[in-house]
Amino acid sequence: MEKWTPKHEAPEPLEGPVVATVTGGTVLWFVLFLVQIPFYGWYDDHGHTWWLWTCLAGAGLGLIGVWYVRARDAAIKRDAARAAESGEPAPGARS
């Protein structure tokens, strides 16, 4: 079996409003949870209570995601400022 090697370079990762995207998704999961609470009895009667808990878990994991992407964003900005201060290229910058 041959070892696979890529024929071209991988594209640069897309950067965008990551914090806003994760925050929006977290809010959406929590709103979906809140909207379903009044119908808990129906979900319980039909065996679909996992829908509510899935939404709550999505909101909880989203909070962890918000914390993570904010810390990542701060670290990227801190490294860029440090590189600019020292006159070195920013980490990950292509020459």
PDB file of C-alpha atoms in Angstrom:
ATOM      1  CA  MET A   1       0.000   0.000   0.000  1.00  0.00           C
ATOM      2  CA  GLU A   2       1.382   3.385  -0.975  1.00  0.00           C
ATOM      3  CA  LYS A   3       1.658   6.296   1.381  1.00  0.00           C
ATOM      4  CA  TRP A   4      -0.671   9.093   0.324  1.00  0.00           C
ATOM      5  CA  THR A   5       0.897  12.499  -0.128  1.00  0.00           C
ATOM      6  CA  PRO A   6      -1.044  15.657  -0.938  1.00  0.00           C
ATOM      7  CA  LYS A   7      -0.550  17.075  -4.412  1.00  0.00           C
ATOM      8  CA  HIS A   8      -1.016  20.703  -3.348  1.00  0.00           C
ATOM      9  CA  GLU A   9      -0.703  22.826  -0.258  1.00  0.00           C
ATOM     10  CA  ALA A  10      -3.608  23.007   2.168  1.00  0.00           C
ATOM     11  CA  PRO A  11      -5.582  26.255   2.046  1.00  0.00           C
ATOM     12  CA  GLU A  12      -5.334  28.792   4.838  1.00  0.00           C
ATOM     13  CA  PRO A  13      -7.941  28.293   7.567  1.00  0.00           C
ATOM     14  CA  LEU A  14     -10.921  30.613   7.364  1.00  0.00           C
ATOM     15  CA  GLU A  15     -10.981  33.252  10.062  1.00  0.00           C
ATOM     16  CA  GLY A  16     -14.151  35.087  10.843  1.00  0.00           C
ATOM     17  CA  PRO A  17     -16.233  36.264  13.760  1.00  0.00           C
ATOM     18  CA  VAL A  18     -15.661  33.030  15.699  1.00  0.00           C
ATOM     19  CA  VAL A  19     -16.718  34.399  19.098  1.00  0.00           C
ATOM     20  CA  ALA A  20     -19.950  35.823  17.667  1.00  0.00           C
ATOM     21  CA  THR A  21     -20.717  32.604  15.808  1.00  0.00           C
ATOM     22  CA  VAL A  22     -20.244  30.385  18.859  1.00  0.00           C
ATOM     23  CA  THR A  23     -22.166  32.816  21.065  1.00  0.00           C
ATOM     24  CA  GLY A  24     -25.039  32.902  18.569  1.00  0.00           C
ATOM     25  CA  GLY A  25     -25.175  29.114  18.438  1.00  0.00           C
ATOM     26  CA  THR A  26     -25.159  28.902  22.230  1.00  0.00           C
ATOM     27  CA  VAL A  27     -28.017  31.389  22.504  1.00  0.00           C
ATOM     28  CA  LEU A  28     -29.951  29.469  19.844  1.00  0.00           C
ATOM     29  CA  TRP A  29     -29.622  26.173  21.748  1.00  0.00           C
ATOM     30  CA  PHE A  30     -30.757  27.841  24.980  1.00  0.00           C
ATOM     31  CA  VAL A  31     -33.748  29.513  23.286  1.00  0.00           C
ATOM     32  CA  LEU A  32     -34.759  26.162  21.800  1.00  0.00           C
ATOM     33  CA  PHE A  33     -34.610  24.676  25.295  1.00  0.00           C
ATOM     34  CA  LEU A  34     -36.775  27.477  26.738  1.00  0.00           C
ATOM     35  CA  VAL A  35     -39.323  27.194  23.924  1.00  0.00           C
ATOM     36  CA  GLN A  36     -39.768  23.470  24.586  1.00  0.00           C
ATOM     37  CA  ILE A  37     -40.201  23.690  28.390  1.00  0.00           C
ATOM     38  CA  PRO A  38     -43.965  24.465  28.243  1.00  0.00           C
ATOM     39  CA  PHE A  39     -44.457  21.242  26.261  1.00  0.00           C
ATOM     40  CA  TYR A  40     -42.551  19.028  28.713  1.00  0.00           C
ATOM     41  CA  GLY A  41     -45.664  16.929  29.425  1.00  0.00           C
ATOM     42  CA  TRP A  42     -46.180  16.141  25.760  1.00  0.00           C
ATOM     43  CA  TYR A  43     -42.511  15.249  25.307  1.00  0.00           C
ATOM     44  CA  ASP A  44     -42.647  13.044  28.403  1.00  0.00           C
ATOM     45  CA  ASP A  45     -45.820  11.256  27.224  1.00  0.00           C
ATOM     46  CA  HIS A  46     -44.256  10.505  23.832  1.00  0.00           C
ATOM     47  CA  GLY A  47     -40.760   9.619  25.047  1.00  0.00           C
ATOM     48  CA  HIS A  48     -39.106  12.679  23.555  1.00  0.00           C
ATOM     49  CA  THR A  49     -37.726  14.412  26.658  1.00  0.00           C
ATOM     50  CA  TRP A  50     -34.249  13.859  25.254  1.00  0.00           C
ATOM     51  CA  TRP A  51     -35.007  16.735  22.843  1.00  0.00           C
ATOM     52  CA  LEU A  52     -35.066  19.172  25.767  1.00  0.00           C
ATOM     53  CA  TRP A  53     -31.909  17.773  27.336  1.00  0.00           C
ATOM     54  CA  THR A  54     -30.120  17.848  23.980  1.00  0.00           C
ATOM     55  CA  CYS A  55     -30.849  21.570  23.708  1.00  0.00           C
ATOM     56  CA  LEU A  56     -29.685  22.172  27.270  1.00  0.00           C
ATOM     57  CA  ALA A  57     -26.505  20.173  26.637  1.00  0.00           C
ATOM     58  CA  GLY A  58     -25.898  22.204  23.464  1.00  0.00           C
ATOM     59  CA  ALA A  59     -26.202  25.421  25.477  1.00  0.00           C
ATOM     60  CA  GLY A  60     -23.863  24.106  28.177  1.00  0.00           C
ATOM     61  CA  LEU A  61     -21.257  22.948  25.691  1.00  0.00           C
ATOM     62  CA  GLY A  62     -21.674  26.260  23.892  1.00  0.00           C
ATOM     63  CA  LEU A  63     -20.708  28.095  27.087  1.00  0.00           C
ATOM     64  CA  ILE A  64     -17.509  26.059  27.196  1.00  0.00           C
ATOM     65  CA  GLY A  65     -17.001  26.907  23.516  1.00  0.00           C
ATOM     66  CA  VAL A  66     -17.469  30.629  24.153  1.00  0.00           C
ATOM     67  CA  TRP A  67     -14.864  30.501  26.917  1.00  0.00           C
ATOM     68  CA  TYR A  68     -12.472  28.592  24.645  1.00  0.00           C
ATOM     69  CA  VAL A  69     -12.775  30.821  21.562  1.00  0.00           C
ATOM     70  CA  ARG A  70     -12.465  33.997  23.659  1.00  0.00           C
ATOM     71  CA  ALA A  71      -9.258  32.662  25.224  1.00  0.00           C
ATOM     72  CA  ARG A  72      -7.988  31.628  21.768  1.00  0.00           C
ATOM     73  CA  ASP A  73      -8.790  35.042  20.306  1.00  0.00           C
ATOM     74  CA  ALA A  74      -7.014  36.785  23.192  1.00  0.00           C
ATOM     75  CA  ALA A  75      -3.942  34.546  22.745  1.00  0.00           C
ATOM     76  CA  ILE A  76      -3.800  35.264  18.999  1.00  0.00           C
ATOM     77  CA  LYS A  77      -4.006  39.012  19.619  1.00  0.00           C
ATOM     78  CA  ARG A  78      -1.396  38.800  22.389  1.00  0.00           C
ATOM     79  CA  ASP A  79       1.037  36.911  20.125  1.00  0.00           C
ATOM     80  CA  ALA A  80       0.468  39.346  17.258  1.00  0.00           C
ATOM     81  CA  ALA A  81       1.155  42.307  19.558  1.00  0.00           C
ATOM     82  CA  ARG A  82       4.289  40.628  20.910  1.00  0.00           C
ATOM     83  CA  ALA A  83       5.522  39.917  17.373  1.00  0.00           C
ATOM     84  CA  ALA A  84       4.814  43.488  16.257  1.00  0.00           C
ATOM     85  CA  GLU A  85       6.652  44.845  19.269  1.00  0.00           C
ATOM     86  CA  SER A  86       9.742  42.749  18.618  1.00  0.00           C
ATOM     87  CA  GLY A  87       9.658  43.246  14.841  1.00  0.00           C
ATOM     88  CA  GLU A  88       9.363  39.505  14.146  1.00  0.00           C
ATOM     89  CA  PRO A  89       6.784  37.999  11.847  1.00  0.00           C
ATOM     90  CA  ALA A  90       3.660  36.828  13.652  1.00  0.00           C
ATOM     91  CA  PRO A  91       3.541  33.100  14.453  1.00  0.00           C
ATOM     92  CA  GLY A  92       1.949  31.228  11.608  1.00  0.00           C
ATOM     93  CA  ALA A  93       2.526  34.056   9.139  1.00  0.00           C
ATOM     94  CA  ARG A  94       3.729  32.938   5.711  1.00  0.00           C
ATOM     95  CA  SER A  95       6.757  34.550   4.195  1.00  0.00           C
TER      96      SER A  95
END
